[in-house]
Short mmCIF file of N, CA and C in Angstrom, two decimals:
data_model
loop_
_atom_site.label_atom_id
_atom_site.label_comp_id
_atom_site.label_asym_id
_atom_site.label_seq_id
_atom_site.Cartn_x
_atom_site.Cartn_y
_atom_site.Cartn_z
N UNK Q 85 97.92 -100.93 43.10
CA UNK Q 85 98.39 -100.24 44.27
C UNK Q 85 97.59 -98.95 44.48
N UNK Q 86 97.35 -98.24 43.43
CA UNK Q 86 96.75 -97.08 43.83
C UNK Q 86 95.08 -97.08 44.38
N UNK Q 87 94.45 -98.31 43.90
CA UNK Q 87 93.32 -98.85 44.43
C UNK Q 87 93.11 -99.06 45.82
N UNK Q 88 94.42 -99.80 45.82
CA UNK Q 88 94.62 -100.01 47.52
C UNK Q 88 94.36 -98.79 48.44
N UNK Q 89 95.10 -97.75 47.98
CA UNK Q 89 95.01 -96.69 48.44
C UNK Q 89 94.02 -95.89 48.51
N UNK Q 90 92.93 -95.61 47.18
CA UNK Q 90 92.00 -95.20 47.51
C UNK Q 90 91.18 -95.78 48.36
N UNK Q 91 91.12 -96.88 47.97
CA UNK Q 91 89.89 -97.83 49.20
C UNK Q 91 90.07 -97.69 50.91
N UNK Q 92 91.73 -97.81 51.10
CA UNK Q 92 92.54 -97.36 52.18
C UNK Q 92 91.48 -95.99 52.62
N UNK Q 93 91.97 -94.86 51.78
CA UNK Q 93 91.70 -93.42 52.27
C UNK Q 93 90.41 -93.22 52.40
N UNK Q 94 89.32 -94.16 51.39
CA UNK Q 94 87.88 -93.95 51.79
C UNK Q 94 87.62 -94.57 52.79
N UNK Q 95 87.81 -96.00 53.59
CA UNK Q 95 87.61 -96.92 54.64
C UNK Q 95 87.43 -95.67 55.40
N UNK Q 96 88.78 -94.80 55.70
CA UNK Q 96 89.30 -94.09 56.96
C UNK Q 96 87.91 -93.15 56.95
N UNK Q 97 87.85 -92.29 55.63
CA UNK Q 97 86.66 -91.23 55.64
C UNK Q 97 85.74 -91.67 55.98
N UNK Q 98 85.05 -92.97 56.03
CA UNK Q 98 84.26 -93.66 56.47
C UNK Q 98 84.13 -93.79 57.68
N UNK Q 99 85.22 -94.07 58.57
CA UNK Q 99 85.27 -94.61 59.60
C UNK Q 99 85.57 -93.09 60.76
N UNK Q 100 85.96 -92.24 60.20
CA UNK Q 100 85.96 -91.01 61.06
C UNK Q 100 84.55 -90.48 61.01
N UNK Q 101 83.85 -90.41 59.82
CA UNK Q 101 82.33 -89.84 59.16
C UNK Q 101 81.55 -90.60 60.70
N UNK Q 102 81.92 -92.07 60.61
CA UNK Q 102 80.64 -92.61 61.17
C UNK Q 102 80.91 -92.44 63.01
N UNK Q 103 82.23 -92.23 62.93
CA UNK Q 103 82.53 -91.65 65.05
C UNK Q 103 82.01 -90.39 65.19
N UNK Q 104 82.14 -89.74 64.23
CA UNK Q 104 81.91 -87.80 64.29
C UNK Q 104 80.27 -87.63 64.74
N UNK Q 105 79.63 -89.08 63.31
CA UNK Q 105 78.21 -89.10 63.53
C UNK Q 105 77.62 -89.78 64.92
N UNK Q 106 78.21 -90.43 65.16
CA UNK Q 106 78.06 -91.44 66.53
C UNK Q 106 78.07 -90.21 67.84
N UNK Q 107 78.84 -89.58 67.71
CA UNK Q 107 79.16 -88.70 68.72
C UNK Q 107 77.86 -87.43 68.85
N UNK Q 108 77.67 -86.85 67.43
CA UNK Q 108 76.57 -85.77 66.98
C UNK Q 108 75.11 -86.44 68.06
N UNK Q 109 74.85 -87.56 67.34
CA UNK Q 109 73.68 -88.02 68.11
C UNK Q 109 73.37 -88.58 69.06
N UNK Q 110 74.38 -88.77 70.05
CA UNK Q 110 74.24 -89.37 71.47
C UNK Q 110 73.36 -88.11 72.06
N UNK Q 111 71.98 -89.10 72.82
CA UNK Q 111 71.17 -88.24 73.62
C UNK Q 111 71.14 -88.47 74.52
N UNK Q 112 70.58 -87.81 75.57
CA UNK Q 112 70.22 -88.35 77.44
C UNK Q 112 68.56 -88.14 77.56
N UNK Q 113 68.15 -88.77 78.64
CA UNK Q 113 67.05 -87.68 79.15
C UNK Q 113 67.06 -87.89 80.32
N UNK Q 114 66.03 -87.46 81.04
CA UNK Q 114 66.12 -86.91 82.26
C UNK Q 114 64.87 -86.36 82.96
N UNK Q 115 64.38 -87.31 84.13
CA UNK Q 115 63.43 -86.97 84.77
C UNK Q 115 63.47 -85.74 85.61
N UNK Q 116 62.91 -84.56 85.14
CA UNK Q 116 62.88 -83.52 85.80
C UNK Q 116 62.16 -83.16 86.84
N UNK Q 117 60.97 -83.99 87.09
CA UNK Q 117 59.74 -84.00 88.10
C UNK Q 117 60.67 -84.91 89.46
N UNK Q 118 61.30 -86.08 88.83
CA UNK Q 118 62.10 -86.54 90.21
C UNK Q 118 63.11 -86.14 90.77
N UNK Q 119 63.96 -85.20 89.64
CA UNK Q 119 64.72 -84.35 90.36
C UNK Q 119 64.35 -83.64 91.24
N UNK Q 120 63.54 -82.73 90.75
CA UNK Q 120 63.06 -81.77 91.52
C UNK Q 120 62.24 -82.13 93.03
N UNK Q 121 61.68 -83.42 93.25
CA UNK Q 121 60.82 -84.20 94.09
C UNK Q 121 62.22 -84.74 94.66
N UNK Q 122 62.86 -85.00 94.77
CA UNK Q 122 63.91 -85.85 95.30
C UNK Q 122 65.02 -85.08 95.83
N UNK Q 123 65.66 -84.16 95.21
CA UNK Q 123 66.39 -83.18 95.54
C UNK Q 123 66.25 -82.13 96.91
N UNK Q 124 65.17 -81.91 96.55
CA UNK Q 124 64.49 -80.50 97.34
C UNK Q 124 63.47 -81.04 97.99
N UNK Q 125 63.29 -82.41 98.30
CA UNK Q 125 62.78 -82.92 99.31
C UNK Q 125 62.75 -82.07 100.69
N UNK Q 126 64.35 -81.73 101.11
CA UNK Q 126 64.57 -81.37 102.15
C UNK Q 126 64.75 -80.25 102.66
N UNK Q 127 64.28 -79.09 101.39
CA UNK Q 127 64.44 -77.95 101.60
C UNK Q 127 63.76 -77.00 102.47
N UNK Q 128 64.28 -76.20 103.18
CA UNK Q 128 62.64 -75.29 104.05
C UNK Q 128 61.79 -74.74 102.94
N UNK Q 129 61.92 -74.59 101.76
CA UNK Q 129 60.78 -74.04 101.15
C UNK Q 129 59.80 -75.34 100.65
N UNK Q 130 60.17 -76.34 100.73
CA UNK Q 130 59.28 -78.01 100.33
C UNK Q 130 58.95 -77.90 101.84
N UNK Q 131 59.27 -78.34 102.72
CA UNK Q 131 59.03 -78.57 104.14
C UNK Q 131 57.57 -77.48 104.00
N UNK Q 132 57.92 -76.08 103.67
CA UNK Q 132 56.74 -75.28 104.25
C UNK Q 132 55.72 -75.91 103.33
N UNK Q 133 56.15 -75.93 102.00
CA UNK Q 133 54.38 -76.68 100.71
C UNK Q 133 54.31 -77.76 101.31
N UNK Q 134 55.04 -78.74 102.16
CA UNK Q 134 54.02 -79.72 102.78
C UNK Q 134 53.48 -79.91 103.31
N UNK Q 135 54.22 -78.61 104.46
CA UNK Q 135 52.61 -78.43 105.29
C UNK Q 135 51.49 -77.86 105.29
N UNK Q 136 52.06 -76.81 104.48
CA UNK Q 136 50.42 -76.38 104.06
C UNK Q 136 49.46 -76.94 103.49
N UNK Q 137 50.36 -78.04 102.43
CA UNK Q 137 49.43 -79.01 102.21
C UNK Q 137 48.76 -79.71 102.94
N UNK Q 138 49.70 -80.43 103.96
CA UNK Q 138 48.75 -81.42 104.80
C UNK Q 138 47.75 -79.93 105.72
N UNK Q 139 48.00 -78.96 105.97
CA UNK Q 139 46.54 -78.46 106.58
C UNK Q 139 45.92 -77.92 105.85
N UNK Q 140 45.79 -77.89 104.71
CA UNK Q 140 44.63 -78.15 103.34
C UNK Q 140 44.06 -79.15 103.51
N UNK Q 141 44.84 -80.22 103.42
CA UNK Q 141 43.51 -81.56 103.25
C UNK Q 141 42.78 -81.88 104.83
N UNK Q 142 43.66 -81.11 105.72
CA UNK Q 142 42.79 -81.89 107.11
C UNK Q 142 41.66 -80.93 106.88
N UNK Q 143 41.86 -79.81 106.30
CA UNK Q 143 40.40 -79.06 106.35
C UNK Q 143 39.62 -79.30 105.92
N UNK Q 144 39.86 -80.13 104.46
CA UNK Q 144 39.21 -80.86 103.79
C UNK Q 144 38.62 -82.14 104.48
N UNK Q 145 39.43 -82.82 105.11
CA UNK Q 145 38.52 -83.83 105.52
C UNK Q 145 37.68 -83.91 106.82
N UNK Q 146 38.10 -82.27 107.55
CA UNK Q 146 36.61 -82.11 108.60
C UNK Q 146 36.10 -81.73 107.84
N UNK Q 147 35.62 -80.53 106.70
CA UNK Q 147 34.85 -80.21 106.17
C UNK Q 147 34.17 -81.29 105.75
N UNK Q 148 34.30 -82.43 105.00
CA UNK Q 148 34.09 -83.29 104.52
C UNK Q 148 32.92 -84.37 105.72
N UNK Q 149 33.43 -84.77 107.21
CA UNK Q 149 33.30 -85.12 108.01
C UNK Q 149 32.15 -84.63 108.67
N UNK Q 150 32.16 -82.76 108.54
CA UNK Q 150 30.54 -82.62 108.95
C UNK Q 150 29.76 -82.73 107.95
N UNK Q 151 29.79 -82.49 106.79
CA UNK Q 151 28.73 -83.06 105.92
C UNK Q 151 28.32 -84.54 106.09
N UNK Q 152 29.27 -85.44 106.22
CA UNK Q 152 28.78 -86.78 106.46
C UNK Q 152 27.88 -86.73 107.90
N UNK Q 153 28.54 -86.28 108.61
CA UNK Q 153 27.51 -85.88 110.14
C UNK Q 153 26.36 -85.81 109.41
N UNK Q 154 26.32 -84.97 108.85
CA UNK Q 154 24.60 -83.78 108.74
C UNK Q 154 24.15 -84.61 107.69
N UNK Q 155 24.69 -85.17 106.74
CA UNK Q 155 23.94 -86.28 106.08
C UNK Q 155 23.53 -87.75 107.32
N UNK Q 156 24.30 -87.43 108.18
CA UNK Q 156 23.47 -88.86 109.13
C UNK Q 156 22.50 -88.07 109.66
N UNK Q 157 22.58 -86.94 109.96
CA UNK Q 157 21.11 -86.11 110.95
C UNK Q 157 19.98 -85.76 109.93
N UNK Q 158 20.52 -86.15 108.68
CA UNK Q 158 19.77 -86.17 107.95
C UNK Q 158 18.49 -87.76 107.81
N UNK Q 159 19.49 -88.43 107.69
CA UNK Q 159 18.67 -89.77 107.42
C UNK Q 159 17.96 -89.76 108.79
N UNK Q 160 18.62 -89.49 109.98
CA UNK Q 160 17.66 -89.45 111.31
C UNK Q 160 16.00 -88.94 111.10
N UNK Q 161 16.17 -88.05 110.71
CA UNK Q 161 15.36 -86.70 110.68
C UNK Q 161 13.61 -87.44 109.63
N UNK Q 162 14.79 -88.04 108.60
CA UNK Q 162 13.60 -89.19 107.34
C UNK Q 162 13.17 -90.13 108.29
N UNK Q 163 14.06 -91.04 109.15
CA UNK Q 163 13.28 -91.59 109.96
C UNK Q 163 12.34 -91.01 110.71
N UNK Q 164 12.41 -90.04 111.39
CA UNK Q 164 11.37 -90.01 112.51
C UNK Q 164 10.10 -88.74 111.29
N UNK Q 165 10.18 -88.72 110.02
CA UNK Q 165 9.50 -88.17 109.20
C UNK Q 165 9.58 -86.33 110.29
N UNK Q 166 10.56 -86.00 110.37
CA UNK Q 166 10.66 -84.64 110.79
C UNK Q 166 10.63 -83.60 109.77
N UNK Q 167 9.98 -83.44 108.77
CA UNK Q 167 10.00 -82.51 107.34
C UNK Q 167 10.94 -80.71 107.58
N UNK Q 168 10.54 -80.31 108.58
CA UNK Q 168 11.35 -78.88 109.21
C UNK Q 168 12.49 -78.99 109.17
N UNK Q 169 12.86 -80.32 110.17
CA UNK Q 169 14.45 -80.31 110.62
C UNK Q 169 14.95 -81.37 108.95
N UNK Q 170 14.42 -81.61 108.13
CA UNK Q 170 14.90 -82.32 107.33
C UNK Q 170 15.19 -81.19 106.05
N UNK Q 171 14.65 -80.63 105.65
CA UNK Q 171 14.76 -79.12 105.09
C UNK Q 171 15.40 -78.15 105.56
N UNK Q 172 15.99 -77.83 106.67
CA UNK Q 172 17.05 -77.44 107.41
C UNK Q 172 17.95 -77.86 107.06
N UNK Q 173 18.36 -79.23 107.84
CA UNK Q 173 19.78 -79.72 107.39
C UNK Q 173 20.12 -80.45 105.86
N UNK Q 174 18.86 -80.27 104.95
CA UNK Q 174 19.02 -80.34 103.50
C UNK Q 174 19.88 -79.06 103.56
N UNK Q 175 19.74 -78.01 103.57
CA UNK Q 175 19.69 -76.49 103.35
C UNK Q 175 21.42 -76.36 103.76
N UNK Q 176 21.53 -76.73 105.09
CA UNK Q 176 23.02 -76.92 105.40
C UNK Q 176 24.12 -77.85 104.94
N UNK Q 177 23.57 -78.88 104.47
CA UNK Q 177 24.48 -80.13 103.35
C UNK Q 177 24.72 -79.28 102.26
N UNK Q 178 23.59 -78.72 101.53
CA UNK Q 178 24.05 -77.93 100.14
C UNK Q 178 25.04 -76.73 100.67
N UNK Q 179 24.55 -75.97 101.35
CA UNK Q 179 25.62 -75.10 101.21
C UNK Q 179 27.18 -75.31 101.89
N UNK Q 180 27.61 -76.30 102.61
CA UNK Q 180 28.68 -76.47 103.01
C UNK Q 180 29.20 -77.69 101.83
N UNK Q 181 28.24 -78.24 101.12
CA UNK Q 181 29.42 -78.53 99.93
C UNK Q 181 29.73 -77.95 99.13
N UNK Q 182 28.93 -77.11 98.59
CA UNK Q 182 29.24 -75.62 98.22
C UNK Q 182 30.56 -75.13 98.85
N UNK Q 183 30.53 -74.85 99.91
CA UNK Q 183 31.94 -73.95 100.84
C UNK Q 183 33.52 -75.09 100.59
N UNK Q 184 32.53 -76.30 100.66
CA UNK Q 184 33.99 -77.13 100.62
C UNK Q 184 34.46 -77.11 99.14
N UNK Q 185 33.50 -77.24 97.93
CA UNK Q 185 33.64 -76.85 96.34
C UNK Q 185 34.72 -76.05 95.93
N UNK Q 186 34.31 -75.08 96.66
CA UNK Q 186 35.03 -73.45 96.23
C UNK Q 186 36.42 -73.87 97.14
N UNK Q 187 36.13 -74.37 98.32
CA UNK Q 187 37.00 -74.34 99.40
C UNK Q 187 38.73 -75.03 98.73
N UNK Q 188 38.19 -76.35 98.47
CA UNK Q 188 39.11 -77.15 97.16
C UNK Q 188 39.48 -76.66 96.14
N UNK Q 189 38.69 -76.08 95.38
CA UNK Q 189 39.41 -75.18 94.09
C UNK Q 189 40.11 -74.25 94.26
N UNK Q 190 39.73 -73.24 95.34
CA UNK Q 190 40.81 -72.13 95.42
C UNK Q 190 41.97 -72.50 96.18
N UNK Q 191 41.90 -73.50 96.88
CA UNK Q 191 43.55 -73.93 97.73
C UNK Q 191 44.58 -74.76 97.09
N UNK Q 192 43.34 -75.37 95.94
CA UNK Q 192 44.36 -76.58 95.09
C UNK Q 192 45.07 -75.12 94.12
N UNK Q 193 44.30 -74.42 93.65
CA UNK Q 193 45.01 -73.71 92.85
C UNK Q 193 46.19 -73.18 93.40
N UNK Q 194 46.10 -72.65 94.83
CA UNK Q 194 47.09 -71.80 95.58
C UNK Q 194 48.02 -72.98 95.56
N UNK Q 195 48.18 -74.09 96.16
CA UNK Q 195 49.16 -75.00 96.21
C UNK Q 195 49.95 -75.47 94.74
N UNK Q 196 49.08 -75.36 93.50
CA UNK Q 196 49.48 -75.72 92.21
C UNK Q 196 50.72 -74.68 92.10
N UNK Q 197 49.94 -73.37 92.35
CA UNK Q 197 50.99 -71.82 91.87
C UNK Q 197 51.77 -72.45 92.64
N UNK Q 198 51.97 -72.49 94.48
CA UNK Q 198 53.01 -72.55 95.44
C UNK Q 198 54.71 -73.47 94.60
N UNK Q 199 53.77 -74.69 94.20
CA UNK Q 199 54.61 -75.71 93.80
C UNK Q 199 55.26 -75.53 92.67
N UNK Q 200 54.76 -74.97 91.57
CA UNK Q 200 55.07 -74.31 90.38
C UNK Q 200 56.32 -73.65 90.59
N UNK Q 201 55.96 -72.29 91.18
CA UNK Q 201 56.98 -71.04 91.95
C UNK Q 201 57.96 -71.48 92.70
N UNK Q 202 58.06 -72.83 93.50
CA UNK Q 202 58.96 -73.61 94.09
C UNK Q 202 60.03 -74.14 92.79
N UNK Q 203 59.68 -75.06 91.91
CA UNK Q 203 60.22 -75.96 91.39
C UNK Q 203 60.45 -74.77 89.66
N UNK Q 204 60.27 -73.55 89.78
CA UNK Q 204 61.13 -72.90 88.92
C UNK Q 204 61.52 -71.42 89.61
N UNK Q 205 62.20 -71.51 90.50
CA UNK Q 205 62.99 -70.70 91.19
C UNK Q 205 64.27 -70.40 90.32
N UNK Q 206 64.79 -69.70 90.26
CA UNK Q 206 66.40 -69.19 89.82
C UNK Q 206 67.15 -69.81 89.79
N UNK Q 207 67.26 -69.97 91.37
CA UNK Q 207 68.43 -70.34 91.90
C UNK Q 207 68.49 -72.02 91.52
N UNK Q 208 67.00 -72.93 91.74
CA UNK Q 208 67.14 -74.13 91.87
C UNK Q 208 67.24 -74.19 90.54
N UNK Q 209 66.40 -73.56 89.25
CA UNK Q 209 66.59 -74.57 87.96
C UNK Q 209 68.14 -74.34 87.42
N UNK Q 210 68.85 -72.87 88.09
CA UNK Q 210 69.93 -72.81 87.43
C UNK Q 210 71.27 -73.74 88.00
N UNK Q 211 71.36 -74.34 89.45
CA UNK Q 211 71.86 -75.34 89.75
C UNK Q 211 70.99 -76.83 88.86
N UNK Q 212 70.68 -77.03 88.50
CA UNK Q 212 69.70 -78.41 88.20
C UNK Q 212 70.34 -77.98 86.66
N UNK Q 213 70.15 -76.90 86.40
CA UNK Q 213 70.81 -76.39 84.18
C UNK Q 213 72.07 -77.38 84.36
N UNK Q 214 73.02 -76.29 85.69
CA UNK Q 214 74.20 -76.52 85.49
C UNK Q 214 74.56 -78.09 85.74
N UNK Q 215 74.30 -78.88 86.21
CA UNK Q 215 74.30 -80.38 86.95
C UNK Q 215 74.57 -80.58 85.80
N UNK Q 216 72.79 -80.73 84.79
CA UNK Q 216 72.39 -81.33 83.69
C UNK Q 216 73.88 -81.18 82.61
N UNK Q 217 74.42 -80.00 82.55
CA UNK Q 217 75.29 -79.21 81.27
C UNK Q 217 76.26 -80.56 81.51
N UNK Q 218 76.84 -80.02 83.18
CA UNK Q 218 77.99 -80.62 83.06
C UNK Q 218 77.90 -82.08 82.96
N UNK Q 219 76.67 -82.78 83.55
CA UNK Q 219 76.97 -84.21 83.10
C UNK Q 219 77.10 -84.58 81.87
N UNK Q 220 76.29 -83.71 80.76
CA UNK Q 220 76.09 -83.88 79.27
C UNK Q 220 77.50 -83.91 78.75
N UNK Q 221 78.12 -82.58 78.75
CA UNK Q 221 79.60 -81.85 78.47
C UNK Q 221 80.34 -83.16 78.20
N UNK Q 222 80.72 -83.93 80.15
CA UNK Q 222 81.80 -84.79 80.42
C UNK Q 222 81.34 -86.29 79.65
N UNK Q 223 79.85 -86.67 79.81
CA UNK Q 223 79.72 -87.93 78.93
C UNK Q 223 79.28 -87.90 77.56
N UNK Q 224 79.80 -86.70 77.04
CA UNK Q 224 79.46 -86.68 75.68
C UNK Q 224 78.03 -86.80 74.90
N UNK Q 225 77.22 -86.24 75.42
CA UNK Q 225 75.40 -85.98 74.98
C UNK Q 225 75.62 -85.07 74.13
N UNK Q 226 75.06 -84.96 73.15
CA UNK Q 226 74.84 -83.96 72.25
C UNK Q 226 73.63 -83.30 72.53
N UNK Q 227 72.54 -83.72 73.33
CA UNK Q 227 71.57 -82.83 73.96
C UNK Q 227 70.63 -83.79 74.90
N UNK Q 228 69.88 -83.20 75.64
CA UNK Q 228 68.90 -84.23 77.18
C UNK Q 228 67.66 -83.47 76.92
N UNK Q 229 66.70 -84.73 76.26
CA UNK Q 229 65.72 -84.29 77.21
C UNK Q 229 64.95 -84.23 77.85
N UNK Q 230 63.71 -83.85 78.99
CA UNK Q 230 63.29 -84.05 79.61
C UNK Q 230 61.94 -85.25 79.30
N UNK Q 231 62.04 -86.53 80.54
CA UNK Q 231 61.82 -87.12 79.76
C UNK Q 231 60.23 -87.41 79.93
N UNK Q 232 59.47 -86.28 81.13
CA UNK Q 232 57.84 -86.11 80.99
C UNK Q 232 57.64 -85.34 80.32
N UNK Q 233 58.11 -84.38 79.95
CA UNK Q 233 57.66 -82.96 78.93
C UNK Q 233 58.10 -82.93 77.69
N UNK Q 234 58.20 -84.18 76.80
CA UNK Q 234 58.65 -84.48 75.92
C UNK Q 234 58.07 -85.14 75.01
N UNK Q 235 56.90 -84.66 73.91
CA UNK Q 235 56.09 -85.68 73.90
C UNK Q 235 56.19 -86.74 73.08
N UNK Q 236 57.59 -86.55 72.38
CA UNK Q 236 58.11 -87.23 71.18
C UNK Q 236 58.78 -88.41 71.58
N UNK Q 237 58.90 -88.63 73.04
CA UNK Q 237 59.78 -89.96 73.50
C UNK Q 237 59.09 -91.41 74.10
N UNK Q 238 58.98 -92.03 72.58
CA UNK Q 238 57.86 -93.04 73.35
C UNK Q 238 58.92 -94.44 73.97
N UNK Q 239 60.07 -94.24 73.28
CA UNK Q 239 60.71 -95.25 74.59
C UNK Q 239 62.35 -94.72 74.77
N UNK Q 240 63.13 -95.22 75.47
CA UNK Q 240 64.24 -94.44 75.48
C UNK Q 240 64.80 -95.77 76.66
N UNK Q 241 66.15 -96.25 76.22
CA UNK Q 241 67.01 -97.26 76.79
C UNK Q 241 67.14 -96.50 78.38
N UNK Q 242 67.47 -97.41 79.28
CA UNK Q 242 67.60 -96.52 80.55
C UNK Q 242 69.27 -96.53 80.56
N UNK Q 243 70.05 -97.05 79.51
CA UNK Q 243 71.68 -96.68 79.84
C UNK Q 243 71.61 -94.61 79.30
N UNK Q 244 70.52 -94.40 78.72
CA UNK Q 244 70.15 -92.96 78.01
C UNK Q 244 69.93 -91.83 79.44
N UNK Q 245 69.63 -92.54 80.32
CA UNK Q 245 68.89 -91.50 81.80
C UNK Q 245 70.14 -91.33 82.74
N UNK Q 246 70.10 -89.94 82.45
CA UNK Q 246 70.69 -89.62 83.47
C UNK Q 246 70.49 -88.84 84.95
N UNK Q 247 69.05 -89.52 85.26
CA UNK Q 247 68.53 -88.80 86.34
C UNK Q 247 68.86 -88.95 87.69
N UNK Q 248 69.81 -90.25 87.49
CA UNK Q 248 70.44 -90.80 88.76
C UNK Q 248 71.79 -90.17 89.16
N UNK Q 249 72.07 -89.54 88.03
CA UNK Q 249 73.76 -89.27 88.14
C UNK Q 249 73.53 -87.54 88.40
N UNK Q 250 71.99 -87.07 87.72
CA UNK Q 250 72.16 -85.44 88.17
C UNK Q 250 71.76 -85.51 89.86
N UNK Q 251 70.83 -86.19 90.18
CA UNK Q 251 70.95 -86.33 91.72
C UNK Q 251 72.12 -86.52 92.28
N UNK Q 252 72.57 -87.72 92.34
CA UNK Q 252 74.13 -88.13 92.91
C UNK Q 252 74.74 -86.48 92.84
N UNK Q 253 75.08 -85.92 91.60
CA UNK Q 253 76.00 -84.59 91.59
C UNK Q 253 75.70 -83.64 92.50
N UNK Q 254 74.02 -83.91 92.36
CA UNK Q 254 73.47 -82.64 93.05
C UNK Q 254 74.01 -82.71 94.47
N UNK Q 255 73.59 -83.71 95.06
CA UNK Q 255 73.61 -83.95 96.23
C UNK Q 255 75.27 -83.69 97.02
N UNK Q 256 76.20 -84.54 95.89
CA UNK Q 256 77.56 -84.41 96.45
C UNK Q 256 77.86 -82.99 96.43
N UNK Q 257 77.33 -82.14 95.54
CA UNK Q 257 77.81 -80.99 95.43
C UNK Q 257 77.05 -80.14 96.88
N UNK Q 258 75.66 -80.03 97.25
CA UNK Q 258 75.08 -79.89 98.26
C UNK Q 258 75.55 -80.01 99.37
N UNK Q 259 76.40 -80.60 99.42
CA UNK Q 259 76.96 -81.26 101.00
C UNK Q 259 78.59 -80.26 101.05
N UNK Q 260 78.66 -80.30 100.02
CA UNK Q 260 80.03 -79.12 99.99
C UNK Q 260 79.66 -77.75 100.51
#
């Protein structure tokens, strides 16, 4: 009888040990790039980085557009063996890819910062914290994490993501 009992009282220690542990290590993660892309899709401060984006690249692709020009007034120029006007508009191909070079690097950078400074704002990562907390809190996560900036997560079940449910919150809560 008293066997019974110990075996009894260890089963139980066992069986509470292994829920306590079950519970400790439940993880989430969580796409933070689609939150943030999906969420604030519709915001006036996304609205304005898209357009500046799109009139970045149209500049880019007239810039782009007269060089192809002046590379055709170029090949003209080989045809009719014009050496002056062909050394000319050599002279103007280099330096306007040059202008477009610099032109691309310094706007991609400005748009990198823009987007950066967008997507860690105050206000947005500390609504996006709080989403994250409370979904963790109520379904029992012991911690989330992000699941591009993470470099330790080479696979992860998708019943683990909760990137669908911090949107859904976000959103219902948004509309309030």
């Amino acid at each position: 009888m008293n066997r019974k009992v110990v075996f009894f009282l260890l089963l139980n220690v066992i069986c509470v040990g292994f829920a306590f542990s079950q519970q400790i290590t439940r993880i989430a993660v969580i796409d933070l790039p689609r939150v943030y892309t999906t969420f604030f899709r519709d915001s006036r401060a996304v609205r304005e980085f898209e357009e500046r984006a799109t009139r970045v690249q149209n500049d880019i692709d007239r810039m782009t557009k007269e060089i192809q020009d002046l590379r055709s007034r170029h090949a003209d120029a080989i045809s009719r063996d014009d050496q002056s006007e062909m050394i000319r508009i050599e002279a103007q191909i280099n330096r306007r890819t040059e202008n477009l070079r610099e032109f691309y690097q310094a706007r991609m950078a400005e748009l990198e910062r823009q987007k950066s400074n967008l997507m860690q704002s105050d206000s947005f990562l500390r609504q996006v914290h709080d989403e994250i907390r409370f979904i963790a809190e109520s379904e029992g996560y012991s911690a989330v994490f992000d699941l591009k900036n993470t470099p330790g997560i080479i696979w992860h079940s998708p019943s683990v993501d909760i990137t669908d449910k911090v949107l859904q919150s976000l959103n219902t809560r948004s509309r309030n």
